[in-house]
Amino acid sequence: MVSSLRLPTLTSLFSPSFTRRSAVYMRRRIHLRPPLAAGFSAQSAASSPTETEDRVDNKKSGRVQDRGNTDGIITPRSQDFNAWYLDIIANAELADYGPVRGTMVIRPYGYAIWEAIQDYLNVKFKETGHSNMYFPQFIPYSFIEKEASHVEGFSPELALVTVGGGKELEEKLVVRPTSETIVNHMFTQWIHSYRDLPLMINQWANVTRWEMRTKPFVRTLEFLWQEGHTAHATPAEAENEALQMIDVYTKFAYEQAAIPVIAGRKSKVETFAGADKTYTIEAMMGDRKALQAGTSHNLGQNFSRAFGTQFTDENGQRQHVWQTSWAISTRFVGGIIMTHGDDTGLMLPPRIAPIQVVIVPIWKKVDEKAGVLDAAKSVAEALKTAGLKVKLDDTDQRTPGWKFNFWEMKGVPLRIEIGPRDVSSGSVVISRRDVPGKQGKVFGISMEPSILEAYVKDRLDEIQSSLLQKAISFRDSNIVDVSSYEELKEAISLGKWARGPWCASDADELRVKEETGATIRCFPFEQPRGTKTCLMTGNPAEEVAIFAKSY
Amino acid sequence: MVSSLRLPTLTSLFSPSFTRRSAVYMRRRIHLRPPLAAGFSAQSAASSPTETEDRVDNKKSGRVQDRGNTDGIITPRSQDFNAWYLDIIANAELADYGPVRGTMVIRPYGYAIWEAIQDYLNVKFKETGHSNMYFPQFIPYSFIEKEASHVEGFSPELALVTVGGGKELEEKLVVRPTSETIVNHMFTQWIHSYRDLPLMINQWANVTRWEMRTKPFVRTLEFLWQEGHTAHATPAEAENEALQMIDVYTKFAYEQAAIPVIAGRKSKVETFAGADKTYTIEAMMGDRKALQAGTSHNLGQNFSRAFGTQFTDENGQRQHVWQTSWAISTRFVGGIIMTHGDDTGLMLPPRIAPIQVVIVPIWKKVDEKAGVLDAAKSVAEALKTAGLKVKLDDTDQRTPGWKFNFWEMKGVPLRIEIGPRDVSSGSVVISRRDVPGKQGKVFGISMEPSILEAYVKDRLDEIQSSLLQKAISFRDSNIVDVSSYEELKEAISLGKWARGPWCASDADELRVKEETGATIRCFPFEQPRGTKTCLMTGNPAEEVAIFAKSY
């Protein structure tokens, strides 16, 4: 999460275009044709479609005939990936710009995705022996200076409180960019003996980094994250913990977010400021840039030596503790958007979707309405009872076609349509978000709760694994094995990831970055067998590294 | 939560004594006899007792004969309430002091209480139609100045960020003390028509107020809270919402925290800076001081006028929205401690206790150990499966007596003891935290899961309502009905709350405060019938007010 932030990202899409897009979007809102524009531009915090002054013509109804068209509002992904990303965030009401440059307001639908991430990880952290707690966000400036590489890494991007209660402060305070320093200050008071170890905690918190180039979710001045901090009696325990937590993240990415991250170790250049080793999960976005989606650091004794965090071991000797820290942030929400989204909008993996199933009742004549709504309500209730996250969109201010588009744009995995004929036949129509058009549509699924529930759960499971498989294929078809710097350069220039043996110097690594814009994303845990020759130096290499442009 | 913070609190216990106590506590740690001192002073973040260098003599065993003595470590409540409070926070490892004056580290056991509060309220907020989201914590200084009484109320206690990314900022940033201003800035962009209303959101966040006199949980420089913010089309809707949310808080206080708060309306003097009306829940602490435990504000159009938050109504007219905001903070944890705790330590209502049942296995001979531990484990499993929060304290580093004391001090509602004789008879011994000694102890409860589970759940329910009843009796025996200022003064001087008819001026209210140290806590919703005469002016009064000294 951290090390790459230390370095200017040559290839990312910068604030200027971000701001420009926003302006374009604002202009567009005015010119779009009323029914669609109204729904998409309505900036309500509620997650259901809201109305504007323009009353929608509700005569057009029936199934799918009146599909709106999202082309006018969401830039095609292939045309301008960054514009597409920002359009989705605006239209799906995931986030908005805060009044201070680079800050972001996380809107209810975006926050609900973050809550799904929290709910899963919070359980895993507790299962692996960690307790939640909370550290103050104001850190004395002197703390940051105690660990040499830490201050070097973080000082350029600190926010400083210099005035409190109307008075200039004697010591300026850092608004936490990360909490290793204050954590160690406290650990030093709590840890006395080996019996106090391991000490394993986590906090959910906001952090601040004065980033120059911001992008919603991916890099913001303030963001939300969890940061785990542990202290151990031996280096082996710390190493195991760092690895265990990157595994928790990897599993989360694959199984919940359907993002086939590549887990591995960072190069020295890219290691967290203050860590001995940084483990990372790297995700390939739809534009084939890498997103560092989570990190776990083996801090060794760097902070414990700086802060004097010692314990008395079983032989009565005083020793410095061995530590780890690990984090996942709201950046992950950006990763989900950029992995699965398409030209229609967001596409959410069922396991982290705030709404898994949307139910759209369809009627033409007034006397059909009650029957259709009753059926839709019972179906909604049955699925809710089965533990599914269901939204019944029963407003009569919008046509079914409008609703289809709206909820597709919001990335809801499954849609259930219920019309008068369905009511008569006791069945429903089910459409998959990930399979467009008729192919993703199945008619005549029984409304009988146990049958419907089983069917819906199966489809959600299918969508979950289908999204993962699609992302795996995309990833694998965009990683090129290279054996020379020429090949690496070619792969990168084609927008791909390059994987090749590497044992060259830090200077060589920086040269690659300067010349290609790509960095070592990681030395992946999964390594090919056999002898390898460094692509840069021609010397024997122990490992392959993955190079890519990144966010 | 807010208005009383605006005024110097004459009667509260200030930082000097707070710091002094801490020093006393530090000194004490050194002199206490090893086994007990070791356990209490070990500052591990784990919630189970931890070891220090001093190996505990584990020969002393058997049931309760070797009870440790907490007198040396927890100041008796009657002797020095503030010292008692701080001793509990330190010994039960609820919180610690952060490195920056007035900041607090919330330790796992204290944080788990906060999580229990969050879990309950989060569900209630969603049930009542609110969505969670997140606003940036940095607010342009100019925002704070837009609402006249708001800036007056908050400017003395702001923390300001003046440097970001190494540069002096053009506009200094306020670290949010509360979010009405930034919320309105965003609402203005999201609300267009009456169809966008009501807009009902909540955020869980940290807030910063540069308090001069701090006390863990009760008043800290940074604290955690939730803040709800809503916008409505009519004043009636806003008023209903403000009342609905104070009801949610009241119900939470009674049913979960077993705190019989008095709900009512604040006087004009005590109303939130920027609100038309503030509703409050006021809790009587063990020292009979009032704690403002939650507030709900009807903001009228004060912020919408300041920020131009308008909507087009059904007749096409532009109108300013009507708003509310409401909050409960980590202060509530302090309220729980000070309502239920006793000389033995913390006493937690079962519904918010991080551990509801602690199981202490007891054995004397080595050959008894396995059988006892097996039985203890099955009992623990059975109760966990039944949805209870169970801790099995099976360390052999501590005597059962030490464990009894430790978990009583931590406020765990029920203790299950299992010894060799219990294993033979297939039964356990159960002790209630709220009924000391033999009276609270029942022998021979069957280990059979369904019987035990039912018994334990019944006892927990009993404890829950017994704590509430005790707090109600205490509260009611300490509220005095007064009909003159003399009577009011006498009641306050006896440390009680005074309730009497009031229709006097703000100046009179401030005079009462100056002369007695008491403020109007609220005009309670529950009002006596009949005609009333103002205790101060002798004029007809419509309502009684409650006066008390407060935190």
mmCIF file with all atom_site columns, C-alpha atoms in Angstrom, chain A residues 47-114:
data_model
loop_
_atom_site.group_PDB
_atom_site.id
_atom_site.type_symbol
_atom_site.label_atom_id
_atom_site.label_alt_id
_atom_site.label_comp_id
_atom_site.label_asym_id
_atom_site.label_entity_id
_atom_site.label_seq_id
_atom_site.pdbx_PDB_ins_code
_atom_site.Cartn_x
_atom_site.Cartn_y
_atom_site.Cartn_z
_atom_site.occupancy
_atom_site.B_iso_or_equiv
_atom_site.pdbx_formal_charge
_atom_site.auth_seq_id
_atom_site.auth_comp_id
_atom_site.auth_asym_id
_atom_site.auth_atom_id
_atom_site.pdbx_PDB_model_num
ATOM 1  C CA . SER A 1 47  ? -29.051 3.846  -3.454  1.00 0.00 ? 47  SER A CA 1
ATOM 2  C CA . SER A 1 48  ? -32.338 3.654  -5.286  1.00 0.00 ? 48  SER A CA 1
ATOM 3  C CA . PRO A 1 49  ? -32.997 5.716  -8.393  1.00 0.00 ? 49  PRO A CA 1
ATOM 4  C CA . THR A 1 50  ? -34.224 9.132  -7.503  1.00 0.00 ? 50  THR A CA 1
ATOM 5  C CA . GLU A 1 51  ? -36.342 11.608 -9.309  1.00 0.00 ? 51  GLU A CA 1
ATOM 6  C CA . THR A 1 52  ? -35.566 15.005 -10.636 1.00 0.00 ? 52  THR A CA 1
ATOM 7  C CA . GLU A 1 53  ? -37.867 17.702 -11.745 1.00 0.00 ? 53  GLU A CA 1
ATOM 8  C CA . ASP A 1 54  ? -38.530 15.921 -14.999 1.00 0.00 ? 54  ASP A CA 1
ATOM 9  C CA . ARG A 1 55  ? -41.389 13.543 -14.590 1.00 0.00 ? 55  ARG A CA 1
ATOM 10 C CA . VAL A 1 56  ? -40.680 10.290 -16.322 1.00 0.00 ? 56  VAL A CA 1
ATOM 11 C CA . ASP A 1 57  ? -43.013 9.112  -19.007 1.00 0.00 ? 57  ASP A CA 1
ATOM 12 C CA . ASN A 1 58  ? -44.225 5.889  -17.541 1.00 0.00 ? 58  ASN A CA 1
ATOM 13 C CA . LYS A 1 59  ? -46.279 4.770  -20.517 1.00 0.00 ? 59  LYS A CA 1
ATOM 14 C CA . LYS A 1 60  ? -43.372 2.979  -22.065 1.00 0.00 ? 60  LYS A CA 1
ATOM 15 C CA . SER A 1 61  ? -43.283 -0.289 -20.255 1.00 0.00 ? 61  SER A CA 1
ATOM 16 C CA . GLY A 1 62  ? -43.154 -3.972 -20.990 1.00 0.00 ? 62  GLY A CA 1
ATOM 17 C CA . ARG A 1 63  ? -39.994 -5.956 -21.033 1.00 0.00 ? 63  ARG A CA 1
ATOM 18 C CA . VAL A 1 64  ? -36.723 -4.477 -22.273 1.00 0.00 ? 64  VAL A CA 1
ATOM 19 C CA . GLN A 1 65  ? -38.189 -2.777 -25.320 1.00 0.00 ? 65  GLN A CA 1
ATOM 20 C CA . ASP A 1 66  ? -37.448 0.627  -23.901 1.00 0.00 ? 66  ASP A CA 1
ATOM 21 C CA . ARG A 1 67  ? -33.910 0.043  -22.760 1.00 0.00 ? 67  ARG A CA 1
ATOM 22 C CA . GLY A 1 68  ? -32.225 3.322  -22.169 1.00 0.00 ? 68  GLY A CA 1
ATOM 23 C CA . ASN A 1 69  ? -28.782 3.864  -23.511 1.00 0.00 ? 69  ASN A CA 1
ATOM 24 C CA . THR A 1 70  ? -25.819 4.437  -21.279 1.00 0.00 ? 70  THR A CA 1
ATOM 25 C CA . ASP A 1 71  ? -23.483 5.423  -24.107 1.00 0.00 ? 71  ASP A CA 1
ATOM 26 C CA . GLY A 1 72  ? -24.151 9.068  -23.575 1.00 0.00 ? 72  GLY A CA 1
ATOM 27 C CA . ILE A 1 73  ? -23.078 8.995  -19.987 1.00 0.00 ? 73  ILE A CA 1
ATOM 28 C CA . ILE A 1 74  ? -20.406 6.358  -19.471 1.00 0.00 ? 74  ILE A CA 1
ATOM 29 C CA . THR A 1 75  ? -17.364 6.787  -21.653 1.00 0.00 ? 75  THR A CA 1
ATOM 30 C CA . PRO A 1 76  ? -16.524 3.443  -23.286 1.00 0.00 ? 76  PRO A CA 1
ATOM 31 C CA . ARG A 1 77  ? -13.792 1.687  -21.374 1.00 0.00 ? 77  ARG A CA 1
ATOM 32 C CA . SER A 1 78  ? -11.732 1.071  -24.487 1.00 0.00 ? 78  SER A CA 1
ATOM 33 C CA . GLN A 1 79  ? -11.889 4.716  -25.474 1.00 0.00 ? 79  GLN A CA 1
ATOM 34 C CA . ASP A 1 80  ? -10.616 6.286  -22.230 1.00 0.00 ? 80  ASP A CA 1
ATOM 35 C CA . PHE A 1 81  ? -10.139 4.013  -19.261 1.00 0.00 ? 81  PHE A CA 1
ATOM 36 C CA . ASN A 1 82  ? -9.696  6.830  -16.786 1.00 0.00 ? 82  ASN A CA 1
ATOM 37 C CA . ALA A 1 83  ? -12.777 8.681  -18.031 1.00 0.00 ? 83  ALA A CA 1
ATOM 38 C CA . TRP A 1 84  ? -14.724 5.427  -17.871 1.00 0.00 ? 84  TRP A CA 1
ATOM 39 C CA . TYR A 1 85  ? -13.566 4.894  -14.270 1.00 0.00 ? 85  TYR A CA 1
ATOM 40 C CA . LEU A 1 86  ? -14.598 8.368  -13.185 1.00 0.00 ? 86  LEU A CA 1
ATOM 41 C CA . ASP A 1 87  ? -17.933 8.095  -14.993 1.00 0.00 ? 87  ASP A CA 1
ATOM 42 C CA . ILE A 1 88  ? -18.710 4.891  -13.147 1.00 0.00 ? 88  ILE A CA 1
ATOM 43 C CA . ILE A 1 89  ? -17.844 6.392  -9.803  1.00 0.00 ? 89  ILE A CA 1
ATOM 44 C CA . ALA A 1 90  ? -20.094 9.359  -10.488 1.00 0.00 ? 90  ALA A CA 1
ATOM 45 C CA . ASN A 1 91  ? -23.005 7.481  -12.045 1.00 0.00 ? 91  ASN A CA 1
ATOM 46 C CA . ALA A 1 92  ? -23.069 4.574  -9.646  1.00 0.00 ? 92  ALA A CA 1
ATOM 47 C CA . GLU A 1 93  ? -22.808 7.136  -6.840  1.00 0.00 ? 93  GLU A CA 1
ATOM 48 C CA . LEU A 1 94  ? -19.802 5.479  -5.275  1.00 0.00 ? 94  LEU A CA 1
ATOM 49 C CA . ALA A 1 95  ? -17.960 8.631  -4.304  1.00 0.00 ? 95  ALA A CA 1
ATOM 50 C CA . ASP A 1 96  ? -17.769 12.358 -4.830  1.00 0.00 ? 96  ASP A CA 1
ATOM 51 C CA . TYR A 1 97  ? -15.079 14.987 -4.488  1.00 0.00 ? 97  TYR A CA 1
ATOM 52 C CA . GLY A 1 98  ? -14.581 16.585 -1.091  1.00 0.00 ? 98  GLY A CA 1
ATOM 53 C CA . PRO A 1 99  ? -14.092 20.340 -0.837  1.00 0.00 ? 99  PRO A CA 1
ATOM 54 C CA . VAL A 1 100 ? -10.383 19.981 -0.057  1.00 0.00 ? 100 VAL A CA 1
ATOM 55 C CA . ARG A 1 101 ? -8.263  19.018 -3.087  1.00 0.00 ? 101 ARG A CA 1
ATOM 56 C CA . GLY A 1 102 ? -7.645  15.284 -3.242  1.00 0.00 ? 102 GLY A CA 1
ATOM 57 C CA . THR A 1 103 ? -10.244 14.326 -0.646  1.00 0.00 ? 103 THR A CA 1
ATOM 58 C CA . MET A 1 104 ? -13.158 12.058 -1.374  1.00 0.00 ? 104 MET A CA 1
ATOM 59 C CA . VAL A 1 105 ? -16.630 11.608 0.037   1.00 0.00 ? 105 VAL A CA 1
ATOM 60 C CA . ILE A 1 106 ? -17.503 7.922  0.059   1.00 0.00 ? 106 ILE A CA 1
ATOM 61 C CA . ARG A 1 107 ? -21.193 7.700  -0.780  1.00 0.00 ? 107 ARG A CA 1
ATOM 62 C CA . PRO A 1 108 ? -23.507 4.996  0.597   1.00 0.00 ? 108 PRO A CA 1
ATOM 63 C CA . TYR A 1 109 ? -23.189 2.568  -2.303  1.00 0.00 ? 109 TYR A CA 1
ATOM 64 C CA . GLY A 1 110 ? -19.399 2.822  -2.335  1.00 0.00 ? 110 GLY A CA 1
ATOM 65 C CA . TYR A 1 111 ? -19.259 2.652  1.445   1.00 0.00 ? 111 TYR A CA 1
ATOM 66 C CA . ALA A 1 112 ? -21.397 -0.489 1.429   1.00 0.00 ? 112 ALA A CA 1
ATOM 67 C CA . ILE A 1 113 ? -18.716 -2.197 -0.681  1.00 0.00 ? 113 ILE A CA 1
ATOM 68 C CA . TRP A 1 114 ? -16.132 -1.110 1.889   1.00 0.00 ? 114 TRP A CA 1
#
